[in-house]
Amino acid sequence: MEKEALAKTADENGFIPSNAESGFINQTFQALNDRHNVIYEFVMRYNDYIYAEHDYGNGHPLTMIESHTLTYIEDHPGTTVTELTGYWHKTKGAVSQIVSRLEDLGLVTKTKKEGNGKNVYLYVTETGYQLSCSHKLYDILDITKTLSKIQKECTPAEIDTFYKVISVYYKVICRDFEENKIPKRQGKRRQKNQE
């Protein structure tokens, strides 16, 4: 019954195609979706990987975004949360939460410069530096291992093409976000507060 009501509403608004058009639409959708589905699955699986905690050998399990934020701070001493929001394309609140967790773990310090109490500058602690170095080594080994597995089925040229396509695809998505004013994803707590 609900399906019929939806179809009637769609037909009244001119959204229901003819049988011939419907067949073409379904065939085209299936062809595109079957090919594109691997991207959806990859993105969802990689998202799980990004937010899973990894121990880089120092007894401080971090998510990928936390470890890469730590490494960014190590590579850019004195960076700010604002700079990190531009780098990660995340909200200031989301980046602040990550930085606060790193600070709570004793990996990062926040410093205000004399005469400028407004801006907070970020630096790694000695433990943060050691963890960042461990993370870099972990990534070198992990990326090398992953590429080695990929090279069993893909040529170096195919791998280079993949990285080029991903880079262009990323630019297309970024432009789409800007042109369509798609908001940054907000945390669950903030979504609940807005409801």
mmCIF file of C-alpha atoms in Angstrom:
data_model
loop_
_atom_site.group_PDB
_atom_site.id
_atom_site.type_symbol
_atom_site.label_atom_id
_atom_site.label_comp_id
_atom_site.label_asym_id
_atom_site.label_seq_id
_atom_site.Cartn_x
_atom_site.Cartn_y
_atom_site.Cartn_z
ATOM 1 C CA MET A 1 0.000 0.000 0.000
ATOM 2 C CA GLU A 2 2.784 2.445 0.935
ATOM 3 C CA LYS A 3 4.589 1.595 -2.324
ATOM 4 C CA GLU A 4 1.446 2.367 -4.354
ATOM 5 C CA ALA A 5 0.976 5.710 -2.578
ATOM 6 C CA LEU A 6 4.616 6.586 -3.238
ATOM 7 C CA ALA A 7 4.270 5.635 -6.916
ATOM 8 C CA LYS A 8 1.062 7.707 -7.240
ATOM 9 C CA THR A 9 2.739 10.743 -5.630
ATOM 10 C CA ALA A 10 5.799 10.348 -7.833
ATOM 11 C CA ASP A 11 3.632 9.986 -10.962
ATOM 12 C CA GLU A 12 1.680 13.147 -10.095
ATOM 13 C CA ASN A 13 4.984 14.996 -9.837
ATOM 14 C CA GLY A 14 6.242 13.575 -13.138
ATOM 15 C CA PHE A 15 8.906 11.286 -11.673
ATOM 16 C CA ILE A 16 7.646 7.927 -12.970
ATOM 17 C CA PRO A 17 9.221 6.996 -16.303
ATOM 18 C CA SER A 18 7.518 4.925 -18.973
ATOM 19 C CA ASN A 19 8.155 1.157 -19.042
ATOM 20 C CA ALA A 20 10.803 1.568 -21.748
ATOM 21 C CA GLU A 21 12.498 4.371 -19.822
ATOM 22 C CA SER A 22 12.212 2.381 -16.608
ATOM 23 C CA GLY A 23 13.933 -0.617 -18.207
ATOM 24 C CA PHE A 24 16.739 1.590 -19.524
ATOM 25 C CA ILE A 25 17.121 3.311 -16.151
ATOM 26 C CA ASN A 26 17.280 -0.010 -14.298
ATOM 27 C CA GLN A 27 19.802 -1.498 -16.746
ATOM 28 C CA THR A 28 21.981 1.606 -16.627
ATOM 29 C CA PHE A 29 21.765 1.787 -12.842
ATOM 30 C CA GLN A 30 22.724 -1.879 -12.458
ATOM 31 C CA ALA A 31 25.695 -1.526 -14.812
ATOM 32 C CA LEU A 32 26.981 1.587 -13.044
ATOM 33 C CA ASN A 33 26.131 0.393 -9.544
ATOM 34 C CA ASP A 34 27.759 -3.026 -10.001
ATOM 35 C CA ARG A 35 30.988 -1.338 -11.043
ATOM 36 C CA HIS A 36 30.812 1.468 -8.482
ATOM 37 C CA ASN A 37 29.748 -0.756 -5.591
ATOM 38 C CA VAL A 38 33.349 -1.787 -4.945
ATOM 39 C CA ILE A 39 34.121 1.876 -4.214
ATOM 40 C CA TYR A 40 31.246 2.096 -1.713
ATOM 41 C CA GLU A 41 32.390 -1.110 -0.029
ATOM 42 C CA PHE A 42 36.027 0.050 0.021
ATOM 43 C CA VAL A 43 35.121 3.431 1.527
ATOM 44 C CA MET A 44 32.960 1.866 4.242
ATOM 45 C CA ARG A 45 35.626 -0.724 5.102
ATOM 46 C CA TYR A 46 38.409 1.869 5.065
ATOM 47 C CA ASN A 47 36.292 4.096 7.301
ATOM 48 C CA ASP A 48 36.122 1.216 9.805
ATOM 49 C CA TYR A 49 39.906 0.890 9.558
ATOM 50 C CA ILE A 50 40.464 4.623 10.086
ATOM 51 C CA TYR A 51 38.422 4.680 13.294
ATOM 52 C CA ALA A 52 39.753 1.385 14.701
ATOM 53 C CA GLU A 53 42.498 1.782 17.286
ATOM 54 C CA HIS A 54 46.020 0.608 16.402
ATOM 55 C CA ASP A 55 48.909 0.074 18.787
ATOM 56 C CA TYR A 56 52.057 1.417 17.175
ATOM 57 C CA GLY A 57 54.244 -0.366 19.700
ATOM 58 C CA ASN A 58 54.174 2.174 22.537
ATOM 59 C CA GLY A 59 51.132 0.973 24.458
ATOM 60 C CA HIS A 60 49.077 4.007 23.348
ATOM 61 C CA PRO A 61 46.388 2.702 20.965
ATOM 62 C CA LEU A 62 45.247 5.483 18.620
ATOM 63 C CA THR A 63 42.879 5.727 15.686
ATOM 64 C CA MET A 64 44.401 6.514 12.323
ATOM 65 C CA ILE A 65 43.170 10.114 12.400
ATOM 66 C CA GLU A 66 44.614 10.570 15.901
ATOM 67 C CA SER A 67 48.004 9.172 14.898
ATOM 68 C CA HIS A 68 48.109 11.225 11.698
ATOM 69 C CA THR A 69 47.089 14.341 13.634
ATOM 70 C CA LEU A 70 49.903 13.653 16.095
ATOM 71 C CA THR A 71 52.355 13.214 13.219
ATOM 72 C CA TYR A 72 51.119 16.425 11.568
ATOM 73 C CA ILE A 73 51.756 18.303 14.826
ATOM 74 C CA GLU A 74 55.212 16.718 15.080
ATOM 75 C CA ASP A 75 56.007 17.704 11.481
ATOM 76 C CA HIS A 76 54.546 21.226 11.974
ATOM 77 C CA PRO A 77 55.477 22.349 15.507
ATOM 78 C CA GLY A 78 53.354 25.277 16.654
ATOM 79 C CA THR A 79 50.438 24.420 14.388
ATOM 80 C CA THR A 80 46.929 25.383 15.529
ATOM 81 C CA VAL A 81 43.551 23.670 15.622
ATOM 82 C CA THR A 82 42.439 26.067 12.870
ATOM 83 C CA GLU A 83 45.276 24.900 10.615
ATOM 84 C CA LEU A 84 44.370 21.282 11.342
ATOM 85 C CA THR A 85 40.722 21.910 10.390
ATOM 86 C CA GLY A 86 41.897 23.129 6.995
ATOM 87 C CA TYR A 87 44.199 20.154 6.566
ATOM 88 C CA TRP A 88 41.647 17.509 7.610
ATOM 89 C CA HIS A 89 38.517 19.292 6.295
ATOM 90 C CA LYS A 90 36.848 18.626 9.637
ATOM 91 C CA THR A 91 34.948 20.919 11.975
ATOM 92 C CA LYS A 92 36.846 22.809 14.634
ATOM 93 C CA GLY A 93 34.953 20.846 17.289
ATOM 94 C CA ALA A 94 35.968 17.493 15.791
ATOM 95 C CA VAL A 95 39.638 18.483 15.563
ATOM 96 C CA SER A 96 39.557 19.955 19.077
ATOM 97 C CA GLN A 97 38.264 16.619 20.419
ATOM 98 C CA ILE A 98 41.131 14.761 18.734
ATOM 99 C CA VAL A 99 43.711 17.234 20.045
ATOM 100 C CA SER A 100 42.211 17.093 23.559
ATOM 101 C CA ARG A 101 42.469 13.292 23.553
ATOM 102 C CA LEU A 102 46.108 13.519 22.443
ATOM 103 C CA GLU A 103 46.710 16.049 25.227
ATOM 104 C CA ASP A 104 44.963 13.822 27.809
ATOM 105 C CA LEU A 105 47.268 10.966 26.764
ATOM 106 C CA GLY A 106 50.289 13.202 27.357
ATOM 107 C CA LEU A 107 51.246 13.241 23.668
ATOM 108 C CA VAL A 108 50.593 16.920 22.879
ATOM 109 C CA THR A 109 50.904 20.208 24.738
ATOM 110 C CA LYS A 110 48.988 23.418 24.108
ATOM 111 C CA THR A 111 50.911 26.679 24.444
ATOM 112 C CA LYS A 112 49.841 30.318 24.284
ATOM 113 C CA LYS A 113 52.446 32.817 23.138
ATOM 114 C CA GLU A 114 53.255 35.802 25.319
ATOM 115 C CA GLY A 115 51.176 38.808 24.353
ATOM 116 C CA ASN A 116 48.748 36.641 22.358
ATOM 117 C CA GLY A 117 46.537 34.645 24.700
ATOM 118 C CA LYS A 118 43.982 33.981 21.983
ATOM 119 C CA ASN A 119 45.886 31.541 19.763
ATOM 120 C CA VAL A 120 46.828 28.104 21.071
ATOM 121 C CA TYR A 121 49.871 26.445 19.510
ATOM 122 C CA LEU A 122 50.369 22.689 19.507
ATOM 123 C CA TYR A 123 53.568 20.745 20.138
ATOM 124 C CA VAL A 124 54.319 17.070 20.697
ATOM 125 C CA THR A 125 55.754 15.917 24.006
ATOM 126 C CA GLU A 126 58.733 13.554 24.125
ATOM 127 C CA THR A 127 56.293 10.628 24.356
ATOM 128 C CA GLY A 128 54.300 12.127 21.482
ATOM 129 C CA TYR A 129 57.472 12.423 19.410
ATOM 130 C CA GLN A 130 58.361 8.779 20.069
ATOM 131 C CA LEU A 131 54.840 7.642 19.187
ATOM 132 C CA SER A 132 54.838 9.749 16.015
ATOM 133 C CA CYS A 133 58.137 8.148 14.953
ATOM 134 C CA SER A 134 56.722 4.678 15.720
ATOM 135 C CA HIS A 135 53.638 5.550 13.682
ATOM 136 C CA LYS A 136 55.766 6.647 10.713
ATOM 137 C CA LEU A 137 57.725 3.373 10.827
ATOM 138 C CA TYR A 138 54.480 1.385 11.161
ATOM 139 C CA ASP A 139 53.026 3.156 8.112
ATOM 140 C CA ILE A 140 56.180 2.583 6.049
ATOM 141 C CA LEU A 141 56.042 -1.145 6.804
ATOM 142 C CA ASP A 142 52.252 -1.389 6.406
ATOM 143 C CA ILE A 143 52.137 0.533 3.114
ATOM 144 C CA THR A 144 55.074 -1.475 1.756
ATOM 145 C CA LYS A 145 53.355 -4.739 2.737
ATOM 146 C CA THR A 146 50.052 -3.610 1.210
ATOM 147 C CA LEU A 147 51.706 -2.512 -2.054
ATOM 148 C CA SER A 148 53.559 -5.820 -2.202
ATOM 149 C CA LYS A 149 50.229 -7.671 -2.011
ATOM 150 C CA ILE A 150 48.674 -5.382 -4.634
ATOM 151 C CA GLN A 151 51.653 -5.904 -6.976
ATOM 152 C CA LYS A 152 50.793 -9.596 -7.135
ATOM 153 C CA GLU A 153 47.725 -8.626 -9.190
ATOM 154 C CA CYS A 154 48.525 -5.143 -10.544
ATOM 155 C CA THR A 155 51.436 -3.676 -12.468
ATOM 156 C CA PRO A 156 53.301 -0.604 -11.166
ATOM 157 C CA ALA A 157 51.651 1.407 -13.973
ATOM 158 C CA GLU A 158 48.194 0.257 -12.845
ATOM 159 C CA ILE A 159 48.994 1.230 -9.259
ATOM 160 C CA ASP A 160 50.173 4.677 -10.419
ATOM 161 C CA THR A 161 46.964 5.042 -12.439
ATOM 162 C CA PHE A 162 44.915 4.102 -9.374
ATOM 163 C CA TYR A 163 46.584 6.846 -7.316
ATOM 164 C CA LYS A 164 46.055 9.363 -10.119
ATOM 165 C CA VAL A 165 42.373 8.442 -10.455
ATOM 166 C CA ILE A 166 41.854 8.616 -6.674
ATOM 167 C CA SER A 167 43.504 12.057 -6.634
ATOM 168 C CA VAL A 168 41.247 13.353 -9.420
ATOM 169 C CA TYR A 169 38.171 11.701 -7.870
ATOM 170 C CA TYR A 170 38.990 13.419 -4.566
ATOM 171 C CA LYS A 171 39.115 16.811 -6.332
ATOM 172 C CA VAL A 172 35.751 16.108 -7.986
ATOM 173 C CA ILE A 173 34.181 15.240 -4.630
ATOM 174 C CA CYS A 174 35.673 18.350 -2.969
ATOM 175 C CA ARG A 175 34.282 20.543 -5.759
ATOM 176 C CA ASP A 176 30.894 18.858 -5.370
ATOM 177 C CA PHE A 177 30.931 19.617 -1.629
ATOM 178 C CA GLU A 178 31.771 23.274 -2.331
ATOM 179 C CA GLU A 179 29.347 23.799 -5.224
ATOM 180 C CA ASN A 180 26.428 22.085 -3.485
ATOM 181 C CA LYS A 181 27.311 23.504 -0.073
ATOM 182 C CA ILE A 182 27.296 20.041 1.487
ATOM 183 C CA PRO A 183 27.948 20.515 5.213
ATOM 184 C CA LYS A 184 30.773 18.758 7.008
ATOM 185 C CA ARG A 185 29.631 15.682 8.868
ATOM 186 C CA GLN A 186 28.945 16.475 12.491
ATOM 187 C CA GLY A 187 29.381 14.266 15.512
ATOM 188 C CA LYS A 188 26.399 12.457 17.002
ATOM 189 C CA ARG A 189 26.335 14.707 20.073
ATOM 190 C CA ARG A 190 26.043 17.850 17.945
ATOM 191 C CA GLN A 191 23.349 16.275 15.739
ATOM 192 C CA LYS A 192 21.258 15.442 18.838
ATOM 193 C CA ASN A 193 21.590 19.018 20.130
ATOM 194 C CA GLN A 194 20.262 20.399 16.830
ATOM 195 C CA GLU A 195 17.202 18.108 16.753
#
